Amino acid sequence: MRRTLLIAVMAALCLLQDAHAQKQQMRSNGYPINQVNFTQVKVKPGTFWGQRMEAARTVTIPLAFSKCESEHRYDNFVKAAYTLQHPGHEGLKTDKWDVSKFMGFSFDDTDVYKTIEGASYVLSLAEDAKLKNYIDSVLDIVAAAQEPDGYLYTARTINPQKPHGWSGTQRWVKEEELSHELYNLGHMVDAACAHYQATGSTKFLDIAKRYADCVCREVGSGNKQACVVPGHQIAEMALARLYLVTGDKKYLDEAKFLLDFRGKTSIKNSYSQSHKPVVEQDEAVGHAVRATYMYAGMADVAALTGDTAYIHAIDRIWQNIVEKKMYITGGIGSTNQGEAFGANYELPNMTAYCETCAAIGNVYVNHRLFLLHGESKYYDVVERTLHNGLISGMSLDGGRFFYPNPLASNGQHQRQPWFGCACCPSNISRFIPSLPGYVYAVKDLNVYVNLFLANEGTLTVNGKKTVLEQSTNYPWDGDIAIRVKENKAGIYTMKIRIPGWLRGEVTPGGLYQYIDNLQTGYTILLNGQPLTKSGELPQPGSDGYVNITRKWKKGDMVTLHFDMEPRLVKAADKVIADRGLVAVQRGPLVYCAEWKDNNCDIAATIMNQHPIFQTKQVEIAGCPITMLTTRAQQLKQDNTGQWLTEQTDLNLIPYYAWNHRGKGKMRVWLIKDLISVLP
């Protein structure tokens, strides 16, 4: 009897342990596929992405911190702290303490949070005591501005009687318009989670949790709660991340509330995607950054709760974006009216908005959809956006920025050292150092190799360690070597993404198509030998990956070669702005013609019907660039007004590298069909 009881108790304990383990596992990943954390992947210096990350570390992040000082971002926290310590002080009656007179935007606090987030990713790469101490000193300033109940929003706390004009007379009353209280929360939480993951310190996390707890108490559908949803989304994805870090389900519940009540509160506006409930939406509309942050939050909450209605809605919206509303650069948001998505196929080039923040949001969404569905098409969009429309937003030296990223210019566009609305430079300063977290993913005994860049990744497969090293000069050439440096995981499947651009698919859904007759391919060798006895090349499965399953040994080497031929691309006929035009792509890189490299008028240059390209190694802003050269036709008018053409050389550079050498003409789309463009 006693033995039977003991066995029963032990069985019950095992069930409890299993349930706890399952709960822990859910909290640690949420998605069917696990992202390999940014702390586990080290990008090699001096490489394509190593140079980008070094520029962010040495230039962009220090610049962003200096702007927090010179643009009075820190002062806002200091003033809020002073008011908390001296309530009703005499200064509140003066114009110097009228927030609308000195604070640019109600979301200025987020510049501090985003810069700390980027710096935290940097701390995960290498120990930097000076940077760590500086962040700690900033966090002291931030913490002092937090109200006793956790509320932290300097636009109101500085002077509750004269807050920022966007903030309203009471907490939350203008949240669905312009207050950005929950937007501030979202960036704070994201930064705090990154800081905790990178350093192990809870200093920032504790501040963020107190504000999140305040929001959970005050914002919701209950009695005496403010039933509002974010006017600018990001709190949803941040609260889901906070749940994963802390295990406290109230944060996940709050994230779901903020999504479930969208379209059900007093303000219904397509600009902020509140025109209808999120599960009923099927088209990308409104402000592109708000939209993508919301879609990313929907994916997070769907993964953590199993809400399939969210997933179906995001799938519909994703299809609308990639098939009708995405630029060849991966940029999204075609109009400056509301920094928004336009109508289907409305993709102008000269006036393309393509905000840098929207490109970051596009990566967030597609990365999450991959984690949900495991299909390479989402990473095809990630790769395209990363190599083109995203890094174009930051100069090669890390010190100048684009807010919009147009695909054509007559010289009216120029990178700026900073912006009054500094969301884009501070956003890219946090994103670039997070890139290592996008390279690999794991599901059960499957290891996904999603991005190709020189790095060393330490992965956990079935609870055991495996270390992979990539050596490559990608995207300049298509040679990639993946070496197993260590493996304690035994047998697993290495899933290698075969990019869509290599398989004849420019973008998923066919919005862009190749028009040349080139046949490009790839080779894969294992330890110098074909993968099959017959020597046949393994084809990717329906998910877009080639699978190699074996008991991996230290020193095993997978070598890849991707053909890197320049290709001509056209847009669907419904894209009026691109009719009769072609773009050039080589590997994942979209190219453009810029005034500095050409003696012809690039706006009146016609591509040959069957151009032959040569590659040439040059430098722009001290960085190596592969330039493409070809012969083309210059369109001119003679003295009688007759149109004629003459031979000319045409030089092309990667789109992300334009506008480093002064202002002038630039074109991604070049004339191919003369009849369609002549007046």
XYZ file of C-alpha atoms in Angstrom:
679
model
C 0.000 0.000 0.000
C 2.770 2.393 0.991
C 4.708 1.431 -2.131
C 1.656 2.099 -4.315
C 1.149 5.488 -2.680
C 4.826 6.363 -3.185
C 4.626 5.471 -6.855
C 1.494 7.600 -7.229
C 3.130 10.571 -5.531
C 6.233 10.233 -7.715
C 4.084 10.021 -10.830
C 2.210 13.152 -9.806
C 5.480 14.967 -9.191
C 6.716 13.917 -12.624
C 3.532 15.256 -14.216
C 3.966 18.552 -12.388
C 7.585 18.728 -13.488
C 6.611 17.960 -17.078
C 3.920 20.639 -16.984
C 6.409 23.126 -15.562
C 8.958 22.160 -18.211
C 6.355 22.615 -20.945
C 5.421 26.003 -19.532
C 9.055 26.999 -19.400
C 9.558 25.815 -22.965
C 6.541 27.816 -24.112
C 7.896 30.894 -22.391
C 11.351 30.371 -23.835
C 10.249 30.167 -27.458
C 6.540 30.647 -28.072
C 6.915 29.939 -31.779
C 7.096 26.475 -33.355
C 10.637 27.435 -34.428
C 13.171 28.926 -32.024
C 15.214 31.954 -32.967
C 18.874 31.589 -31.997
C 19.475 34.498 -29.648
C 21.642 37.440 -30.685
C 24.013 36.645 -27.824
C 24.873 33.281 -29.409
C 26.081 34.477 -32.825
C 29.292 36.442 -33.353
C 29.643 38.242 -36.685
C 33.213 38.367 -37.971
C 34.771 41.839 -38.148
C 35.823 43.386 -41.449
C 33.123 41.573 -43.411
C 30.041 43.022 -45.115
C 27.879 42.885 -41.994
C 30.831 43.138 -39.638
C 31.562 46.560 -41.104
C 27.928 47.626 -40.691
C 27.922 46.522 -37.056
C 31.249 48.203 -36.361
C 29.925 51.458 -37.825
C 26.887 51.193 -35.571
C 29.070 50.462 -32.533
C 31.703 53.131 -33.068
C 29.694 55.895 -34.757
C 25.905 55.517 -34.764
C 25.314 54.569 -31.139
C 27.765 57.145 -29.705
C 26.167 59.735 -32.009
C 22.693 58.762 -30.804
C 23.781 59.080 -27.173
C 25.349 62.470 -27.899
C 22.106 63.612 -29.512
C 20.223 62.518 -26.399
C 22.423 65.002 -24.584
C 22.440 67.874 -27.095
C 18.747 67.553 -27.990
C 17.767 67.555 -24.309
C 16.352 64.032 -24.159
C 18.093 63.434 -20.836
C 17.003 66.858 -19.598
C 13.381 65.796 -19.962
C 13.920 62.997 -17.447
C 15.819 65.338 -15.126
C 12.974 67.851 -15.204
C 10.387 65.148 -14.565
C 12.409 63.942 -11.577
C 12.624 67.479 -10.212
C 8.848 67.868 -10.368
C 8.378 64.555 -8.581
C 10.807 65.648 -5.871
C 9.338 69.191 -5.662
C 5.621 68.928 -6.497
C 3.990 72.263 -7.217
C 7.319 74.100 -7.546
C 7.213 77.694 -8.743
C 8.828 76.884 -12.075
C 5.667 75.106 -13.229
C 4.023 78.517 -13.636
C 6.637 79.712 -16.140
C 7.013 79.139 -19.878
C 10.298 77.340 -19.217
C 8.263 74.494 -17.765
C 5.506 74.500 -20.390
C 6.336 71.181 -22.028
C 4.951 72.115 -25.440
C 7.449 74.966 -25.633
C 10.609 72.831 -25.331
C 9.761 69.177 -26.074
C 9.641 68.389 -29.771
C 7.521 65.234 -29.729
C 5.665 63.319 -27.058
C 7.742 60.248 -27.934
C 11.158 61.871 -27.500
C 11.838 59.563 -24.527
C 12.073 56.634 -26.939
C 15.290 57.978 -28.465
C 16.950 57.166 -25.140
C 15.370 53.713 -24.935
C 16.219 52.715 -28.506
C 19.818 53.819 -28.150
C 20.198 51.826 -24.936
C 18.747 48.814 -26.758
C 21.303 49.076 -29.551
C 24.107 49.569 -27.027
C 22.903 46.487 -25.147
C 23.242 44.361 -28.273
C 26.757 45.751 -28.624
C 27.539 44.712 -25.037
C 26.636 41.154 -25.953
C 29.390 41.179 -28.581
C 32.238 42.227 -26.333
C 32.810 43.444 -22.782
C 32.837 47.236 -22.620
C 32.965 48.516 -19.044
C 32.850 52.168 -20.103
C 29.697 51.671 -22.177
C 28.050 49.582 -19.467
C 28.750 52.250 -16.858
C 27.429 54.956 -19.149
C 24.174 53.044 -19.666
C 23.879 52.581 -15.896
C 24.268 56.329 -15.406
C 21.522 56.988 -17.960
C 19.258 54.466 -16.247
C 19.713 56.373 -12.995
C 18.351 59.452 -14.763
C 15.448 57.464 -16.239
C 14.537 55.795 -12.947
C 14.354 59.123 -11.120
C 11.611 60.273 -13.529
C 9.322 57.330 -12.760
C 6.205 58.191 -10.784
C 5.484 56.211 -7.585
C 2.904 53.978 -9.303
C 5.279 53.163 -12.188
C 4.009 55.622 -14.806
C 6.962 56.957 -16.809
C 6.162 59.539 -19.444
C 8.062 62.783 -19.166
C 5.749 64.631 -21.558
C 3.212 64.744 -18.707
C 5.239 64.254 -15.526
C 7.375 67.375 -16.089
C 4.297 69.572 -15.762
C 0.939 67.818 -15.331
C -0.877 71.135 -15.743
C 0.953 72.081 -18.930
C 1.916 68.765 -20.569
C 2.907 68.298 -24.168
C 0.085 69.376 -26.470
C -0.378 65.830 -27.744
C -0.773 64.406 -24.260
C -4.236 65.455 -23.076
C -5.415 66.580 -19.675
C -5.298 63.123 -18.084
C -3.416 59.876 -18.615
C -4.445 57.846 -21.671
C -7.166 60.252 -22.903
C -5.248 60.962 -26.118
C -3.511 57.603 -26.418
C -5.438 56.704 -29.565
C -4.455 60.026 -31.121
C -0.985 61.390 -30.446
C 0.095 60.932 -26.831
C 2.296 57.882 -27.563
C 2.213 56.793 -23.907
C 2.002 53.124 -24.878
C 4.504 53.621 -27.695
C 6.956 54.894 -25.089
C 6.198 51.835 -22.980
C 6.865 49.528 -25.927
C 10.303 50.886 -26.714
C 11.193 50.967 -23.019
C 10.235 47.316 -22.574
C 12.052 46.189 -25.726
C 15.194 47.987 -24.609
C 14.946 46.672 -21.063
C 14.591 43.079 -22.245
C 17.603 43.454 -24.545
C 19.626 45.030 -21.722
C 18.723 42.182 -19.381
C 19.514 39.493 -21.966
C 22.841 41.102 -22.844
C 24.057 41.970 -19.335
C 22.074 39.902 -16.841
C 21.283 43.116 -14.956
C 17.664 43.743 -13.954
C 18.207 47.469 -13.446
C 16.344 48.522 -16.582
C 14.006 45.546 -16.528
C 12.696 46.537 -13.096
C 11.911 50.057 -14.366
C 10.099 48.684 -17.405
C 8.139 46.155 -15.365
C 6.876 48.903 -13.066
C 5.562 50.903 -16.038
C 4.100 47.763 -17.604
C 2.395 46.918 -14.294
C 0.923 50.427 -14.247
C -0.436 49.915 -17.756
C -1.894 46.525 -16.859
C -3.729 48.130 -13.933
C -4.972 51.218 -15.750
C -5.565 50.176 -19.380
C -8.128 47.502 -20.145
C -11.828 46.730 -20.420
C -12.549 46.584 -16.702
C -14.269 49.097 -14.460
C -12.222 52.245 -13.829
C -9.785 51.267 -16.603
C -9.105 53.302 -19.720
C -10.406 51.239 -22.619
C -7.946 52.439 -25.249
C -5.553 50.852 -27.726
C -2.204 52.230 -28.900
C -2.314 55.084 -31.382
C 1.164 53.956 -32.439
C 1.690 50.245 -32.050
C 4.721 48.494 -30.562
C 3.561 47.856 -26.997
C 1.915 44.622 -28.191
C 5.140 42.947 -29.344
C 7.084 44.397 -26.401
C 4.650 43.076 -23.801
C 4.780 39.636 -25.421
C 8.573 39.798 -25.131
C 8.295 40.847 -21.488
C 6.111 37.810 -20.843
C 8.754 35.561 -22.373
C 11.465 37.118 -20.218
C 9.543 37.175 -16.931
C 6.942 34.422 -17.272
C 4.259 36.780 -15.933
C 1.146 36.078 -17.981
C -0.504 39.406 -17.269
C 1.818 41.011 -19.817
C 0.679 38.589 -22.510
C -2.952 39.176 -21.534
C -2.429 42.931 -21.829
C -0.841 42.537 -25.269
C -3.829 40.509 -26.417
C -6.251 43.102 -25.055
C -4.486 45.846 -27.004
C -5.001 43.816 -30.183
C -8.462 42.382 -29.513
C -10.010 45.786 -28.814
C -8.612 47.448 -31.910
C -11.529 48.601 -34.037
C -13.839 48.444 -31.012
C -12.938 51.658 -29.185
C -14.057 55.216 -29.849
C -11.544 56.002 -32.598
C -11.713 54.013 -35.822
C -9.075 55.095 -38.307
C -7.306 53.234 -41.098
C -4.242 55.445 -40.564
C -3.586 53.604 -37.288
C -5.174 50.316 -38.412
C -8.079 50.759 -35.983
C -10.723 50.874 -38.718
C -11.840 47.317 -38.003
C -10.908 44.437 -35.671
C -7.487 43.011 -36.486
C -8.828 39.563 -37.365
C -11.035 41.116 -40.065
C -8.220 43.015 -41.770
C -6.902 41.726 -45.098
C -5.064 44.698 -46.616
C -2.059 46.697 -45.449
C -3.294 50.255 -44.945
C -2.292 53.390 -43.114
C 0.984 54.334 -41.458
C 3.432 51.630 -42.534
C 5.478 51.551 -39.316
C 2.443 51.320 -37.064
C 1.051 48.598 -39.301
C 4.109 46.360 -39.332
C 4.640 46.740 -35.595
C 1.041 45.646 -35.102
C 1.400 42.677 -37.452
C 4.546 41.616 -35.584
C 2.674 41.873 -32.294
C -0.165 39.801 -33.716
C 2.312 37.094 -34.696
C 3.853 37.110 -31.213
C 0.519 36.854 -29.448
C -0.734 34.238 -31.902
C 2.332 32.083 -31.261
C 1.942 32.358 -27.506
C -1.823 31.883 -27.317
C -2.575 29.702 -30.344
C -5.033 32.254 -31.737
C -5.246 31.034 -35.328
C -7.532 33.905 -36.357
C -4.572 36.240 -35.867
C -2.392 34.033 -38.044
C -4.946 33.888 -40.851
C -5.253 37.688 -40.790
C -1.480 38.231 -40.926
C -1.162 35.728 -43.768
C -3.738 37.655 -45.790
C -2.066 40.979 -45.112
C 1.398 39.598 -45.921
C 0.147 38.375 -49.269
C -1.279 41.809 -50.002
C 2.054 43.478 -49.181
C 4.410 41.232 -51.162
C 2.114 40.880 -54.165
C 0.884 44.478 -54.450
C 2.605 46.959 -52.124
C 6.318 46.213 -51.731
C 9.185 47.866 -53.563
C 11.934 45.802 -55.153
C 14.229 47.075 -52.368
C 11.969 45.561 -49.706
C 10.804 49.068 -48.819
C 7.169 49.613 -47.885
C 4.979 52.686 -47.502
C 4.680 54.473 -50.825
C 3.308 57.870 -49.857
C 4.426 60.685 -47.575
C 0.787 61.424 -46.804
C 0.684 59.710 -43.442
C 3.943 57.824 -44.138
C 1.557 55.205 -45.391
C 0.818 52.313 -47.676
C -0.805 53.471 -50.877
C -3.348 51.704 -53.046
C -2.534 48.329 -54.571
C 0.309 48.666 -57.116
C 0.818 52.336 -56.182
C 4.625 52.316 -56.105
C 6.032 55.664 -57.295
C 9.817 55.956 -57.333
C 10.764 59.609 -56.956
C 8.238 60.150 -54.166
C 8.558 56.703 -52.605
C 8.509 57.129 -48.846
C 9.906 53.760 -47.765
C 10.698 54.968 -44.260
C 13.716 53.282 -42.688
C 11.582 52.338 -39.680
C 9.095 50.651 -42.026
C 11.869 48.510 -43.515
C 12.778 47.428 -39.983
C 9.116 46.624 -39.382
C 9.038 44.572 -42.587
C 11.914 42.466 -41.251
C 10.117 41.997 -37.930
C 6.974 40.706 -39.625
C 8.653 38.346 -42.071
C 11.006 36.945 -39.444
C 8.034 36.112 -37.228
C 6.069 34.545 -40.067
C 9.054 32.310 -40.727
C 9.069 31.272 -37.070
C 5.376 30.417 -37.433
C 5.425 28.660 -40.808
C 9.030 27.611 -41.455
C 9.003 28.644 -45.130
C 11.980 30.276 -46.811
C 9.854 32.809 -48.722
C 9.638 34.943 -45.610
C 13.407 35.033 -45.320
C 13.644 35.906 -48.996
C 11.853 39.131 -48.042
C 14.030 39.553 -44.937
C 17.206 39.194 -46.994
C 15.991 41.601 -49.687
C 15.006 44.227 -47.136
C 18.205 43.887 -45.112
C 20.536 44.275 -48.097
C 18.654 47.112 -49.758
C 15.862 49.160 -48.229
C 17.043 48.896 -44.626
C 20.789 49.539 -44.687
C 20.256 52.330 -47.205
C 18.902 54.274 -44.231
C 22.353 54.540 -42.616
C 25.486 55.832 -44.330
C 28.464 53.529 -44.671
C 30.322 55.363 -41.925
C 27.274 55.238 -39.637
C 26.960 59.005 -39.259
C 24.286 60.155 -41.733
C 20.764 58.935 -42.385
C 17.783 58.743 -44.678
C 14.274 59.000 -43.261
C 12.546 58.151 -46.581
C 14.430 55.892 -49.022
C 13.290 56.817 -52.557
C 14.136 54.794 -55.652
C 14.825 57.842 -57.823
C 16.210 61.314 -57.235
C 17.044 64.455 -59.167
C 19.337 65.625 -56.400
C 16.691 66.754 -53.917
C 17.501 63.949 -51.480
C 20.450 63.969 -49.125
C 21.471 62.005 -46.047
C 21.149 64.039 -42.866
C 23.261 64.012 -39.694
C 20.085 63.745 -37.582
C 16.377 64.592 -37.556
C 14.113 66.466 -35.165
C 11.879 63.408 -35.316
C 14.741 61.014 -34.711
C 12.873 57.711 -34.913
C 14.811 56.399 -37.932
C 18.431 56.969 -36.844
C 17.755 55.775 -33.306
C 15.797 52.807 -34.660
C 18.547 51.688 -37.008
C 21.090 52.131 -34.213
C 19.179 49.468 -32.266
C 18.457 47.184 -35.197
C 21.863 46.748 -36.836
C 23.551 45.327 -33.697
C 20.634 42.876 -33.296
C 21.320 41.291 -36.701
C 23.089 38.201 -35.265
C 19.726 37.038 -33.947
C 18.389 36.572 -37.478
C 20.991 34.148 -38.846
C 19.964 30.756 -37.435
C 16.892 29.041 -36.039
C 16.198 25.636 -34.507
C 13.196 23.347 -34.365
C 13.581 19.912 -32.765
C 16.417 18.275 -34.735
C 16.367 20.864 -37.520
C 18.901 23.689 -37.813
C 17.901 26.467 -40.206
C 20.640 28.439 -41.962
C 18.713 31.530 -43.034
C 21.267 34.244 -43.689
C 24.693 34.001 -45.255
C 27.345 36.065 -43.515
C 30.666 35.352 -41.876
C 29.948 34.370 -38.282
C 30.265 31.778 -35.553
C 27.036 30.537 -33.989
C 26.607 28.483 -30.832
C 23.308 26.611 -31.083
C 21.390 24.276 -28.800
C 19.870 21.275 -30.572
C 17.870 18.805 -28.505
C 19.383 20.340 -25.397
C 22.946 19.899 -26.602
C 25.546 22.211 -28.069
C 26.632 22.541 -31.667
C 28.873 25.272 -33.070
C 28.748 26.378 -36.721
C 31.140 28.705 -38.488
C 30.323 30.459 -41.749
C 33.083 31.809 -43.974
C 31.944 33.897 -46.925
C 32.285 37.144 -48.839
C 28.541 37.184 -49.511
C 26.821 39.180 -50.976
C 29.784 40.072 -53.226
C 30.178 36.452 -54.259
C 28.159 33.301 -53.780
C 30.759 31.072 -52.138
C 29.837 30.005 -48.609
C 31.503 27.470 -46.327
C 29.702 26.168 -43.233
C 32.035 24.270 -40.891
C 31.011 22.277 -37.848
C 33.426 23.424 -35.146
C 31.852 21.353 -32.391
C 28.862 19.034 -32.083
C 27.443 17.259 -29.069
C 23.951 17.029 -30.538
C 24.613 13.941 -32.669
C 22.273 13.567 -35.625
C 20.353 16.591 -36.872
C 19.222 18.094 -40.165
C 20.926 21.185 -41.475
C 18.341 23.090 -43.484
C 19.995 25.490 -45.932
C 17.865 28.189 -47.513
C 18.138 28.356 -51.288
C 17.260 32.006 -51.968
C 14.279 32.745 -54.154
C 16.355 35.094 -56.305
C 18.503 32.084 -57.216
C 15.517 29.849 -57.953
C 14.018 32.288 -60.470
C 11.650 34.016 -58.041
C 12.514 37.672 -57.535
C 9.864 38.126 -54.850
C 7.151 35.779 -53.577
C 3.929 36.166 -55.491
C 5.369 37.522 -58.737
C 5.155 41.300 -58.259
C 8.646 41.377 -59.828
C 9.971 38.972 -62.448
C 13.207 38.275 -64.322
C 12.993 39.063 -68.028
C 16.343 37.686 -69.206
C 16.937 34.093 -70.241
C 19.761 33.401 -67.841
C 19.803 30.092 -66.021
C 21.405 30.436 -62.609
C 22.018 27.606 -60.210
C 23.967 26.408 -57.230
C 26.157 23.586 -56.007
C 26.397 21.951 -52.586
C 29.237 19.730 -51.431
C 29.761 17.885 -48.156
C 33.420 17.529 -47.255
C 34.242 18.204 -50.905
C 31.916 15.501 -52.261
C 28.428 15.523 -53.793
C 25.621 14.826 -51.354
C 24.293 11.877 -53.371
C 26.058 8.880 -54.827
C 24.664 9.717 -58.253
C 26.016 13.232 -57.981
C 22.587 14.734 -58.545
C 22.077 18.105 -56.928
C 19.544 17.963 -54.084
C 16.544 20.163 -54.728
C 14.916 22.315 -52.065
C 11.703 21.010 -50.601
C 8.400 22.829 -50.692
C 9.650 24.954 -47.787
C 12.593 26.256 -49.864
C 15.352 24.459 -47.934
C 17.837 21.762 -48.889
C 18.086 19.232 -46.074
C 21.299 17.490 -45.024
C 20.791 14.925 -42.273
C 23.736 13.176 -40.641
C 25.611 12.654 -37.429
C 27.755 15.732 -37.693
C 31.408 15.513 -36.717
C 33.873 18.221 -35.818
C 35.427 19.500 -39.051
C 32.521 18.564 -41.328
C 32.214 21.180 -44.044
C 29.296 22.133 -46.274
C 30.366 24.309 -49.200
C 27.874 26.222 -51.291
C 28.194 28.111 -54.517
C 25.408 30.421 -55.696
C 25.658 31.848 -59.210
C 25.859 35.639 -58.960
C 24.880 36.840 -62.418
C 23.414 40.330 -62.882
C 19.755 39.914 -63.813
C 17.176 42.186 -65.407
C 13.914 42.582 -63.505
C 10.576 44.068 -64.461
C 7.571 44.958 -62.345
C 4.052 43.692 -62.928
C 2.212 45.678 -65.593
C -0.183 47.034 -62.959
C 2.693 49.009 -61.437
C 2.249 52.058 -63.642
C 5.364 53.806 -62.327
C 7.628 51.020 -63.663
C 6.117 50.367 -67.083
C 8.772 50.201 -69.769
C 11.517 50.159 -67.122
C 13.877 47.518 -65.769
C 15.976 47.142 -62.659
C 19.225 45.251 -62.206
C 19.805 42.772 -59.415
C 22.885 40.715 -58.588
C 22.431 38.166 -55.838
C 20.340 39.821 -53.117
C 21.524 43.310 -54.082
C 19.441 45.745 -56.110
C 21.576 48.145 -58.138
C 21.099 51.751 -59.188
C 22.727 54.261 -61.521
C 24.060 57.383 -59.836
C 25.284 60.625 -61.373
C 28.779 60.368 -59.901
C 29.678 57.235 -61.863
C 28.226 58.218 -65.225
C 28.905 60.814 -67.901
C 25.427 60.396 -69.337
C 22.005 61.555 -68.226
C 20.883 58.437 -66.376
C 17.240 59.514 -66.537
C 17.491 59.352 -70.351
C 19.670 56.245 -70.649
C 18.244 53.143 -72.286
C 19.334 49.641 -71.336
C 20.373 47.412 -74.228
C 18.006 44.588 -75.055
C 20.605 42.001 -74.041
C 23.136 43.805 -71.865
C 26.474 42.223 -71.008
C 27.711 43.183 -67.552
C 31.217 43.323 -66.178
C 32.084 43.603 -62.503
C 34.555 46.091 -61.111
C 35.838 46.496 -57.548
C 35.702 50.062 -56.259
C 35.411 51.855 -52.937
C 32.725 54.211 -51.703
C 33.262 55.947 -48.369
C 36.159 53.592 -47.721
C 34.063 50.433 -48.165
C 34.567 47.863 -50.935
C 31.802 47.801 -53.535
C 31.202 45.595 -56.567
C 30.230 47.908 -59.404
C 28.487 46.697 -62.558
C 29.360 48.188 -65.953
C 27.616 47.749 -69.277
C 27.014 49.498 -72.585
C 23.767 51.407 -73.004
C 22.115 54.017 -75.207
C 21.879 57.730 -74.415
C 18.621 59.295 -75.584
C 18.985 62.815 -76.982
C 17.188 65.339 -79.181
C 18.910 66.973 -82.139
C 18.458 70.564 -83.271
C 15.290 69.670 -85.155
C 13.676 68.024 -82.158
C 14.183 64.520 -83.475
C 15.041 61.847 -80.924
C 18.243 59.871 -81.436
C 20.510 57.596 -79.408
C 24.236 57.170 -79.033
C 26.376 54.572 -77.285
C 27.437 55.243 -73.714
C 28.865 53.433 -70.719
C 26.547 52.786 -67.783
C 27.886 52.107 -64.294
C 25.742 50.759 -61.477
C 26.320 50.548 -57.728
C 24.348 48.774 -54.980
C 21.312 50.845 -54.063
C 22.206 51.009 -50.375
C 25.451 52.863 -51.215
C 23.972 55.822 -53.107
C 24.218 59.479 -52.006
C 27.631 59.216 -50.374
C 29.336 61.538 -52.868
C 27.071 64.526 -53.133
C 23.636 65.297 -54.544
C 22.580 64.353 -58.048
C 20.447 62.035 -60.135
C 19.862 58.421 -59.145
C 17.653 55.751 -60.689
C 16.862 52.165 -59.720
C 14.462 51.703 -62.621
C 16.001 52.389 -66.051
C 14.437 52.701 -69.487
C 14.058 49.447 -71.385
C 11.087 50.088 -73.659
C 11.619 53.450 -75.389
C 8.113 53.646 -76.848
C 6.449 53.492 -73.439
C 8.394 56.427 -72.006
C 8.573 58.891 -74.932
C 6.139 61.813 -74.736
